[in-house]
Amino acid sequence: MSSGMKAPTGKPTSIDGAVIQSDGDAGLLLGKDGGASQSDIANPGHCSAAWRHGTRALMFLLLGCAMFALLLVGAQLTYRASLPHSASLDAVVEEVAPMKESPKQEVAPMRKDPKLWPSLFCFALMQPEGPEVALMKSHYDKRAGVFACNDQAVFCHGGNTTIVAVDGGMFKTKFISKVAMKKGNVAIPGQMTNSWLNVELFKKVFDAMLEDGRFWMYDWVVKVDPDAVFFPDRLRKHVQPLTSHEGPGNYYIRNCGSNPWIHLMGAIEVFSKPAMQKYFNEKWKCESKLPWGGWGEDYYMEHCMDLLGIPYVNDFKQLGQSGCEYAPCTDSWRVAFHPFKTPESWWQCWDRSTGKY
């Protein structure tokens, strides 16, 4: 057939053993060998039946495989259920930290005896053995001395002890680590006392008081020696003119006027709370600028207060002590008398001052 001729529309035409559906709808070109025969094309119902049978067989095969897979999964789950329980065979277990008990909330300290005004926080330093143990016990037995202040702390040098009163009350001291000390000699240049060179020790005591922190609740801070016969109720009367109901001014009190070398005797030292705040904020100036190596603690505190610009108030009727402002125990205005180193002598002075005999 020449290239310019067209096959009649709708009739099959044979070209080299092939059949062409020339109406433009099928466009099927098959080879001689193994292709679809003319009878296949002429009988489409025969092909549809074969296709339906093949599809049905494939569906049965797939359903069989699915059932087999389900049987395998069920057998695997049954096997695993029979095993001892472990963390997991097929899952990740999240570990949860054990619940911890919430720490008990510490009860904030309360200001004691607010009706006793001006309020006093008093502290003393004692040795863990020797006469001061008996002295402090006798004070606690009758709640006298520092134990008659609004609140108090007793520090113990190089040890610790619990003071037990005759009524069963117990008072625990606060530990201060041991500090090696020696006595001074005023004949040696730079040494200002023949007593103990104890500045380093009392620096630790003041730092321990700061850590304790209770003194911030009170108007005045009072350091008292164990062998000083001390009347807190009288001190309140002495400092009342210096204390408004908003608190005291910024003062420390000098108690010795007759000694040209020292005006603050360590038997009793009285500082207002603002003075203590100034001291703790700037005490590094005293520690670095003052030549305190040959000094006693009271001499150091006087010069530290002055260096920091803290004003002083003179009260030379506060302390009765030989070598400074002597006064007999019968003086009922004096706040403290010093020294009385045994319980017997201490209470004799107390009784005389209170008019018992």
C-alpha positions as a LaTeX table, in Angstrom:
\begin{tabular}{lrrr}
\hline
Residue & $x$ (\AA) & $y$ (\AA) & $z$ (\AA) \\
\hline
Met1 & 0.00 & 0.00 & 0.00 \\
Ser2 & 1.29 & 3.33 & $-0.94$ \\
Ser3 & 1.83 & 6.00 & 1.64 \\
Gly4 & $-0.92$ & 8.12 & 0.21 \\
Met5 & $-3.65$ & 5.55 & 0.64 \\
Lys6 & $-5.87$ & 5.24 & 3.74 \\
Ala7 & $-7.57$ & 2.13 & 5.07 \\
Pro8 & $-11.33$ & 2.22 & 5.04 \\
Thr9 & $-12.69$ & 3.50 & 8.32 \\
Gly10 & $-13.93$ & 0.86 & 10.80 \\
Lys11 & $-12.35$ & $-2.19$ & 9.05 \\
Pro12 & $-9.18$ & $-3.91$ & 10.20 \\
Thr13 & $-6.26$ & $-3.82$ & 7.86 \\
Ser14 & $-3.36$ & $-6.26$ & 7.87 \\
Ile15 & 0.18 & $-4.94$ & 7.56 \\
Asp16 & 2.95 & $-7.52$ & 7.64 \\
Gly17 & 0.97 & $-9.92$ & 9.81 \\
Ala18 & $-0.20$ & $-7.27$ & 12.28 \\
Val19 & $-3.69$ & $-6.05$ & 12.94 \\
Ile20 & $-4.37$ & $-2.35$ & 13.23 \\
Gln21 & $-7.62$ & $-0.96$ & 14.58 \\
Ser22 & $-7.73$ & 1.98 & 12.32 \\
Asp23 & $-10.72$ & 3.86 & 13.66 \\
Gly24 & $-8.44$ & 5.83 & 16.00 \\
Asp25 & $-9.89$ & 4.36 & 19.23 \\
Ala26 & $-7.69$ & 1.37 & 19.97 \\
Gly27 & $-4.36$ & 2.20 & 18.35 \\
Leu28 & $-3.16$ & $-1.33$ & 19.27 \\
Leu29 & $-0.07$ & $-2.69$ & 17.53 \\
Leu30 & 0.77 & $-6.35$ & 18.17 \\
Gly31 & 3.55 & $-8.52$ & 16.76 \\
Lys32 & 3.19 & $-11.86$ & 15.10 \\
Asp33 & 4.44 & $-14.08$ & 17.84 \\
Gly34 & 2.75 & $-14.35$ & 21.23 \\
Gly35 & 0.56 & $-11.29$ & 20.74 \\
Ala36 & $-3.16$ & $-11.07$ & 21.07 \\
Ser37 & $-4.89$ & $-12.91$ & 18.29 \\
Gln38 & $-7.53$ & $-11.45$ & 16.13 \\
Ser39 & $-10.09$ & $-13.67$ & 17.81 \\
Asp40 & $-9.11$ & $-12.25$ & 21.25 \\
Ile41 & $-9.89$ & $-8.76$ & 20.10 \\
Ala42 & $-13.02$ & $-9.88$ & 18.43 \\
Asn43 & $-14.20$ & $-11.67$ & 21.74 \\
Pro44 & $-13.67$ & $-9.24$ & 24.69 \\
Gly45 & $-16.05$ & $-11.23$ & 26.98 \\
His46 & $-13.60$ & $-14.11$ & 27.09 \\
Cys47 & $-10.81$ & $-11.81$ & 28.42 \\
Ser48 & $-13.10$ & $-10.32$ & 31.11 \\
Ala49 & $-13.96$ & $-13.74$ & 32.49 \\
Ala50 & $-10.27$ & $-14.67$ & 32.76 \\
Trp51 & $-9.50$ & $-11.38$ & 34.52 \\
Arg52 & $-12.27$ & $-11.98$ & 37.07 \\
His53 & $-10.98$ & $-15.46$ & 37.87 \\
Gly54 & $-7.41$ & $-14.12$ & 38.38 \\
Thr55 & $-8.52$ & $-11.29$ & 40.61 \\
Arg56 & $-10.57$ & $-13.65$ & 42.77 \\
Ala57 & $-7.59$ & $-15.96$ & 43.25 \\
Leu58 & $-5.35$ & $-13.03$ & 44.22 \\
Met59 & $-7.84$ & $-11.84$ & 46.83 \\
Phe60 & $-8.05$ & $-15.31$ & 48.43 \\
Leu61 & $-4.23$ & $-15.39$ & 48.57 \\
Leu62 & $-4.03$ & $-11.98$ & 50.28 \\
Leu63 & $-6.71$ & $-12.91$ & 52.81 \\
Gly64 & $-4.86$ & $-16.08$ & 53.65 \\
Cys65 & $-1.61$ & $-14.20$ & 54.22 \\
Ala66 & $-3.38$ & $-11.65$ & 56.48 \\
Met67 & $-4.91$ & $-14.38$ & 58.62 \\
Phe68 & $-1.53$ & $-16.06$ & 58.94 \\
Ala69 & 0.07 & $-12.78$ & 60.03 \\
Leu70 & $-2.63$ & $-12.28$ & 62.68 \\
Leu71 & $-2.02$ & $-15.77$ & 64.02 \\
Leu72 & 1.72 & $-15.01$ & 64.31 \\
Val73 & 1.09 & $-11.75$ & 66.20 \\
Gly74 & $-1.29$ & $-13.46$ & 68.60 \\
Ala75 & 1.20 & $-16.23$ & 69.28 \\
Gln76 & 3.97 & $-13.64$ & 69.95 \\
Leu77 & 1.78 & $-11.70$ & 72.42 \\
Thr78 & 0.83 & $-14.90$ & 74.23 \\
Tyr79 & 4.48 & $-15.86$ & 74.55 \\
Arg80 & 5.52 & $-12.47$ & 75.88 \\
Ala81 & 2.69 & $-12.43$ & 78.40 \\
Ser82 & 4.03 & $-15.68$ & 79.80 \\
Leu83 & 7.49 & $-14.17$ & 80.46 \\
Pro84 & 8.43 & $-12.63$ & 83.86 \\
His85 & 7.77 & $-8.89$ & 83.94 \\
Ser86 & 10.76 & $-6.78$ & 82.96 \\
Ala87 & 11.31 & $-3.13$ & 82.27 \\
Ser88 & 9.93 & $-3.66$ & 78.75 \\
Leu89 & 10.33 & $-5.91$ & 75.75 \\
Asp90 & 8.74 & $-3.57$ & 73.29 \\
Ala91 & 8.45 & $-0.20$ & 75.00 \\
Val92 & 10.54 & 2.51 & 76.66 \\
Val93 & 9.79 & 2.98 & 80.34 \\
Glu94 & 10.26 & 6.50 & 81.69 \\
Glu95 & 11.97 & 6.45 & 85.07 \\
Val96 & 10.37 & 8.74 & 87.58 \\
Ala97 & 12.44 & 10.06 & 90.47 \\
Pro98 & 11.10 & 9.03 & 93.87 \\
Met99 & 9.10 & 11.66 & 95.63 \\
Lys100 & 11.14 & 13.51 & 98.21 \\
Glu101 & 9.64 & 14.80 & 101.37 \\
Ser102 & 9.53 & 18.54 & 101.31 \\
Pro103 & 11.90 & 19.97 & 103.91 \\
Lys104 & 10.28 & 21.13 & 107.08 \\
Gln105 & 9.88 & 24.86 & 107.10 \\
Glu106 & 11.88 & 26.49 & 109.83 \\
Val107 & 9.86 & 28.63 & 112.14 \\
Ala108 & 11.08 & 32.20 & 112.02 \\
Pro109 & 12.24 & 33.45 & 115.42 \\
Met110 & 9.83 & 35.75 & 117.16 \\
Arg111 & 10.71 & 38.86 & 119.11 \\
Lys112 & 10.51 & 37.92 & 122.77 \\
Asp113 & 8.85 & 39.92 & 125.51 \\
Pro114 & 7.88 & 42.94 & 123.38 \\
Lys115 & 6.47 & 44.64 & 126.47 \\
Leu116 & 9.99 & 44.92 & 127.89 \\
Trp117 & 11.13 & 48.15 & 126.29 \\
Pro118 & 13.66 & 49.25 & 125.18 \\
Ser119 & 14.41 & 45.73 & 123.97 \\
Leu120 & 17.77 & 44.12 & 124.68 \\
Phe121 & 19.66 & 41.31 & 122.99 \\
Cys122 & 22.43 & 40.19 & 125.35 \\
Phe123 & 25.31 & 37.81 & 124.82 \\
Ala124 & 28.20 & 36.37 & 126.79 \\
Leu125 & 31.28 & 34.29 & 126.07 \\
Met126 & 32.14 & 31.51 & 128.51 \\
Gln127 & 34.78 & 28.82 & 128.80 \\
Pro128 & 33.60 & 25.18 & 128.59 \\
Glu129 & 35.16 & 24.38 & 131.97 \\
Gly130 & 36.20 & 26.20 & 135.11 \\
Pro131 & 34.37 & 28.74 & 137.31 \\
Glu132 & 32.38 & 30.30 & 134.47 \\
Val133 & 30.35 & 27.11 & 134.03 \\
Ala134 & 29.06 & 27.34 & 137.59 \\
Leu135 & 28.50 & 31.08 & 137.24 \\
Met136 & 26.37 & 30.76 & 134.10 \\
Lys137 & 24.39 & 27.89 & 135.56 \\
Ser138 & 23.55 & 29.90 & 138.65 \\
His139 & 22.35 & 32.79 & 136.44 \\
Tyr140 & 20.15 & 30.48 & 134.41 \\
Asp141 & 18.72 & 28.84 & 137.51 \\
Lys142 & 17.14 & 32.17 & 138.48 \\
Arg143 & 16.91 & 33.65 & 134.96 \\
Ala144 & 19.19 & 36.51 & 135.98 \\
Gly145 & 21.93 & 38.40 & 134.15 \\
Val146 & 21.77 & 37.91 & 130.37 \\
Phe147 & 18.86 & 35.50 & 130.89 \\
Ala148 & 16.68 & 38.44 & 131.98 \\
Cys149 & 17.13 & 40.22 & 128.63 \\
Asn150 & 14.49 & 39.98 & 125.91 \\
Asp151 & 16.68 & 37.43 & 124.17 \\
Gln152 & 20.21 & 36.11 & 124.56 \\
Ala153 & 23.02 & 33.96 & 123.22 \\
Val154 & 25.85 & 32.33 & 125.16 \\
Phe155 & 28.95 & 31.42 & 123.16 \\
Cys156 & 31.37 & 28.77 & 124.36 \\
His157 & 35.07 & 29.01 & 123.51 \\
Gly158 & 36.53 & 25.76 & 122.25 \\
Gly159 & 33.68 & 23.57 & 123.37 \\
Asn160 & 29.98 & 23.37 & 123.90 \\
Thr161 & 27.71 & 22.74 & 126.80 \\
Thr162 & 24.08 & 22.60 & 127.76 \\
Ile163 & 23.16 & 24.57 & 130.85 \\
Val164 & 20.54 & 22.72 & 132.86 \\
Ala165 & 18.58 & 24.70 & 135.43 \\
Val166 & 17.20 & 23.37 & 138.71 \\
Asp167 & 13.68 & 23.62 & 137.27 \\
Gly168 & 14.64 & 21.36 & 134.37 \\
Gly169 & 15.05 & 24.12 & 131.82 \\
Met170 & 17.83 & 23.67 & 129.28 \\
Phe171 & 19.91 & 26.26 & 127.47 \\
Lys172 & 22.34 & 25.30 & 124.71 \\
Thr173 & 25.45 & 27.35 & 124.15 \\
Lys174 & 26.87 & 28.13 & 120.71 \\
Phe175 & 30.27 & 26.78 & 119.74 \\
Ile176 & 33.22 & 29.08 & 118.99 \\
Ser177 & 36.37 & 27.42 & 117.68 \\
Lys178 & 39.44 & 27.61 & 119.86 \\
Val179 & 41.71 & 30.61 & 119.45 \\
Ala180 & 45.22 & 30.62 & 120.92 \\
Met181 & 45.68 & 33.65 & 123.17 \\
Lys182 & 48.24 & 35.15 & 125.47 \\
Lys183 & 48.23 & 37.96 & 127.98 \\
Gly184 & 49.56 & 41.36 & 127.08 \\
Asn185 & 52.15 & 43.51 & 128.78 \\
Val186 & 51.81 & 47.27 & 128.70 \\
Ala187 & 55.58 & 47.55 & 129.08 \\
Ile188 & 55.88 & 46.25 & 125.53 \\
Pro189 & 55.32 & 48.91 & 122.85 \\
Gly190 & 52.03 & 48.41 & 121.06 \\
Gln191 & 50.44 & 46.36 & 123.81 \\
Met192 & 47.66 & 48.23 & 125.56 \\
Thr193 & 46.59 & 45.78 & 128.26 \\
Asn194 & 47.95 & 43.37 & 130.82 \\
Ser195 & 44.88 & 41.21 & 130.28 \\
Trp196 & 44.12 & 38.82 & 127.43 \\
Leu197 & 44.89 & 39.83 & 123.84 \\
Asn198 & 41.54 & 38.54 & 122.69 \\
Val199 & 40.57 & 40.60 & 119.64 \\
Glu200 & 40.73 & 37.63 & 117.28 \\
Leu201 & 38.47 & 35.60 & 119.53 \\
Phe202 & 35.81 & 38.27 & 119.85 \\
Lys203 & 35.84 & 38.96 & 116.14 \\
Lys204 & 34.64 & 35.36 & 115.82 \\
Val205 & 32.03 & 35.90 & 118.52 \\
Phe206 & 30.58 & 38.95 & 116.77 \\
Asp207 & 30.54 & 37.08 & 113.46 \\
Ala208 & 28.69 & 34.20 & 115.15 \\
Met209 & 26.17 & 36.67 & 116.52 \\
Leu210 & 25.67 & 38.02 & 113.00 \\
Glu211 & 25.10 & 34.50 & 111.70 \\
Asp212 & 22.60 & 33.88 & 114.50 \\
Gly213 & 20.80 & 37.02 & 113.38 \\
Arg214 & 18.27 & 37.37 & 116.20 \\
Phe215 & 19.78 & 40.60 & 117.47 \\
Trp216 & 18.28 & 42.46 & 114.49 \\
Met217 & 14.87 & 42.25 & 116.19 \\
Tyr218 & 15.97 & 44.29 & 119.22 \\
Asp219 & 16.91 & 47.88 & 119.99 \\
Trp220 & 20.21 & 47.35 & 121.78 \\
Val221 & 22.99 & 44.73 & 121.70 \\
Val222 & 24.74 & 44.12 & 125.03 \\
Lys223 & 27.93 & 42.14 & 125.59 \\
Val224 & 28.33 & 41.04 & 129.22 \\
Asp225 & 31.15 & 39.16 & 130.94 \\
Pro226 & 30.02 & 36.11 & 132.98 \\
Asp227 & 31.58 & 37.58 & 136.15 \\
Ala228 & 29.70 & 40.88 & 135.81 \\
Val229 & 26.64 & 41.24 & 138.05 \\
Phe230 & 24.19 & 42.60 & 135.47 \\
Phe231 & 20.69 & 44.13 & 135.83 \\
Pro232 & 18.93 & 44.39 & 132.43 \\
Asp233 & 15.93 & 46.24 & 133.89 \\
Arg234 & 18.25 & 49.04 & 135.01 \\
Leu235 & 19.92 & 49.24 & 131.61 \\
Arg236 & 16.52 & 49.80 & 130.00 \\
Lys237 & 16.09 & 52.87 & 132.17 \\
His238 & 19.55 & 54.16 & 131.18 \\
Val239 & 18.97 & 53.81 & 127.43 \\
Gln240 & 15.30 & 54.81 & 127.34 \\
Pro241 & 16.10 & 58.53 & 126.67 \\
Leu242 & 18.11 & 57.37 & 123.62 \\
Thr243 & 15.36 & 55.15 & 122.23 \\
Ser244 & 12.26 & 56.26 & 120.36 \\
His245 & 9.52 & 53.81 & 119.48 \\
Glu246 & 10.99 & 53.69 & 115.97 \\
Gly247 & 14.25 & 52.49 & 117.53 \\
Pro248 & 17.43 & 53.99 & 118.97 \\
Gly249 & 19.83 & 56.31 & 117.29 \\
Asn250 & 23.28 & 55.35 & 116.06 \\
Tyr251 & 25.29 & 55.16 & 119.34 \\
Tyr252 & 27.68 & 53.21 & 121.46 \\
Ile253 & 27.98 & 53.94 & 125.17 \\
Arg254 & 31.21 & 54.78 & 126.94 \\
Asn255 & 31.21 & 53.64 & 130.56 \\
Cys256 & 34.60 & 54.75 & 131.90 \\
Gly257 & 35.60 & 58.37 & 132.37 \\
Ser258 & 38.41 & 58.22 & 134.89 \\
Asn259 & 40.88 & 56.15 & 132.85 \\
Pro260 & 42.67 & 58.27 & 130.22 \\
Trp261 & 43.55 & 55.21 & 128.08 \\
Ile262 & 40.23 & 53.49 & 127.68 \\
His263 & 36.62 & 54.63 & 127.85 \\
Leu264 & 34.82 & 51.39 & 127.03 \\
Met265 & 35.34 & 48.71 & 129.65 \\
Gly266 & 34.61 & 45.21 & 128.44 \\
Ala267 & 32.65 & 44.00 & 131.47 \\
Ile268 & 29.60 & 45.46 & 129.74 \\
Glu269 & 29.48 & 46.93 & 126.23 \\
Val270 & 26.30 & 48.52 & 124.88 \\
Phe271 & 25.68 & 49.21 & 121.18 \\
Ser272 & 22.51 & 50.33 & 119.42 \\
Lys273 & 21.27 & 48.24 & 116.52 \\
Pro274 & 22.19 & 50.95 & 113.98 \\
Ala275 & 25.72 & 51.00 & 115.44 \\
Met276 & 25.94 & 47.22 & 114.95 \\
Gln277 & 24.71 & 47.54 & 111.40 \\
Lys278 & 27.43 & 50.10 & 110.67 \\
Tyr279 & 30.01 & 47.85 & 112.30 \\
Phe280 & 29.09 & 44.76 & 110.29 \\
Asn281 & 28.93 & 46.71 & 107.05 \\
Glu282 & 32.38 & 48.28 & 107.49 \\
Lys283 & 34.30 & 46.20 & 110.02 \\
Trp284 & 36.87 & 45.40 & 107.36 \\
Lys285 & 38.15 & 48.96 & 107.83 \\
Cys286 & 38.87 & 48.27 & 111.51 \\
Glu287 & 40.48 & 44.91 & 110.77 \\
Ser288 & 42.76 & 46.37 & 108.10 \\
Lys289 & 43.57 & 49.82 & 109.46 \\
Leu290 & 43.92 & 49.38 & 113.22 \\
Pro291 & 47.10 & 47.89 & 114.80 \\
Trp292 & 45.03 & 45.61 & 117.03 \\
Gly293 & 47.56 & 42.80 & 117.57 \\
Gly294 & 48.47 & 44.03 & 121.08 \\
Trp295 & 44.98 & 45.10 & 122.10 \\
Gly296 & 42.14 & 43.73 & 124.18 \\
Glu297 & 38.69 & 43.43 & 122.66 \\
Asp298 & 37.19 & 46.41 & 124.50 \\
Tyr299 & 40.00 & 48.75 & 123.43 \\
Tyr300 & 39.57 & 47.50 & 119.87 \\
Met301 & 35.78 & 48.05 & 119.80 \\
Glu302 & 36.13 & 51.58 & 121.15 \\
His303 & 38.64 & 52.51 & 118.46 \\
Cys304 & 36.66 & 50.69 & 115.78 \\
Met305 & 33.49 & 52.63 & 116.64 \\
Asp306 & 35.45 & 55.87 & 116.48 \\
Leu307 & 37.09 & 54.94 & 113.17 \\
Leu308 & 33.68 & 54.22 & 111.64 \\
Gly309 & 32.33 & 57.56 & 112.85 \\
Ile310 & 29.75 & 56.09 & 115.23 \\
Pro311 & 28.84 & 58.67 & 117.90 \\
Tyr312 & 29.23 & 57.81 & 121.57 \\
Val313 & 27.22 & 58.68 & 124.64 \\
Asn314 & 28.93 & 58.89 & 128.03 \\
Asp315 & 27.26 & 57.01 & 130.85 \\
Phe316 & 29.78 & 56.83 & 133.66 \\
Lys317 & 27.10 & 55.61 & 136.08 \\
Gln318 & 26.54 & 52.45 & 134.11 \\
Leu319 & 29.38 & 50.27 & 135.49 \\
Gly320 & 30.86 & 49.92 & 138.95 \\
Gln321 & 34.42 & 48.61 & 138.63 \\
Ser322 & 37.69 & 49.25 & 140.39 \\
Gly323 & 40.24 & 50.93 & 138.15 \\
Cys324 & 37.55 & 52.98 & 136.49 \\
Glu325 & 34.21 & 54.07 & 137.97 \\
Tyr326 & 34.11 & 52.27 & 141.27 \\
Ala327 & 30.77 & 51.86 & 143.04 \\
Pro328 & 29.63 & 49.53 & 145.83 \\
Cys329 & 27.05 & 46.84 & 145.13 \\
Thr330 & 24.55 & 48.78 & 147.21 \\
Asp331 & 24.25 & 51.32 & 144.37 \\
Ser332 & 20.80 & 50.62 & 142.96 \\
Trp333 & 21.29 & 52.73 & 139.80 \\
Arg334 & 24.36 & 50.97 & 138.45 \\
Val335 & 23.65 & 48.53 & 135.63 \\
Ala336 & 26.59 & 46.21 & 136.32 \\
Phe337 & 29.32 & 45.46 & 138.88 \\
His338 & 32.58 & 43.73 & 138.07 \\
Pro339 & 34.32 & 41.36 & 138.83 \\
Phe340 & 32.65 & 38.61 & 140.90 \\
Lys341 & 34.07 & 35.28 & 139.83 \\
Thr342 & 32.23 & 32.79 & 142.02 \\
Pro343 & 28.49 & 32.16 & 142.29 \\
Glu344 & 28.62 & 33.00 & 146.00 \\
Ser345 & 30.24 & 36.41 & 145.57 \\
Trp346 & 28.12 & 37.18 & 142.50 \\
Trp347 & 24.85 & 36.58 & 144.31 \\
Gln348 & 25.98 & 38.43 & 147.41 \\
Cys349 & 26.53 & 41.53 & 145.27 \\
Trp350 & 23.14 & 40.97 & 143.61 \\
Asp351 & 21.36 & 40.73 & 146.93 \\
Arg352 & 23.02 & 43.86 & 148.27 \\
Ser353 & 22.11 & 45.83 & 145.19 \\
Thr354 & 18.49 & 44.74 & 145.33 \\
Gly355 & 18.25 & 45.55 & 149.07 \\
Lys356 & 17.83 & 42.00 & 150.33 \\
Tyr357 & 20.45 & 42.71 & 153.01 \\
\hline
\end{tabular}
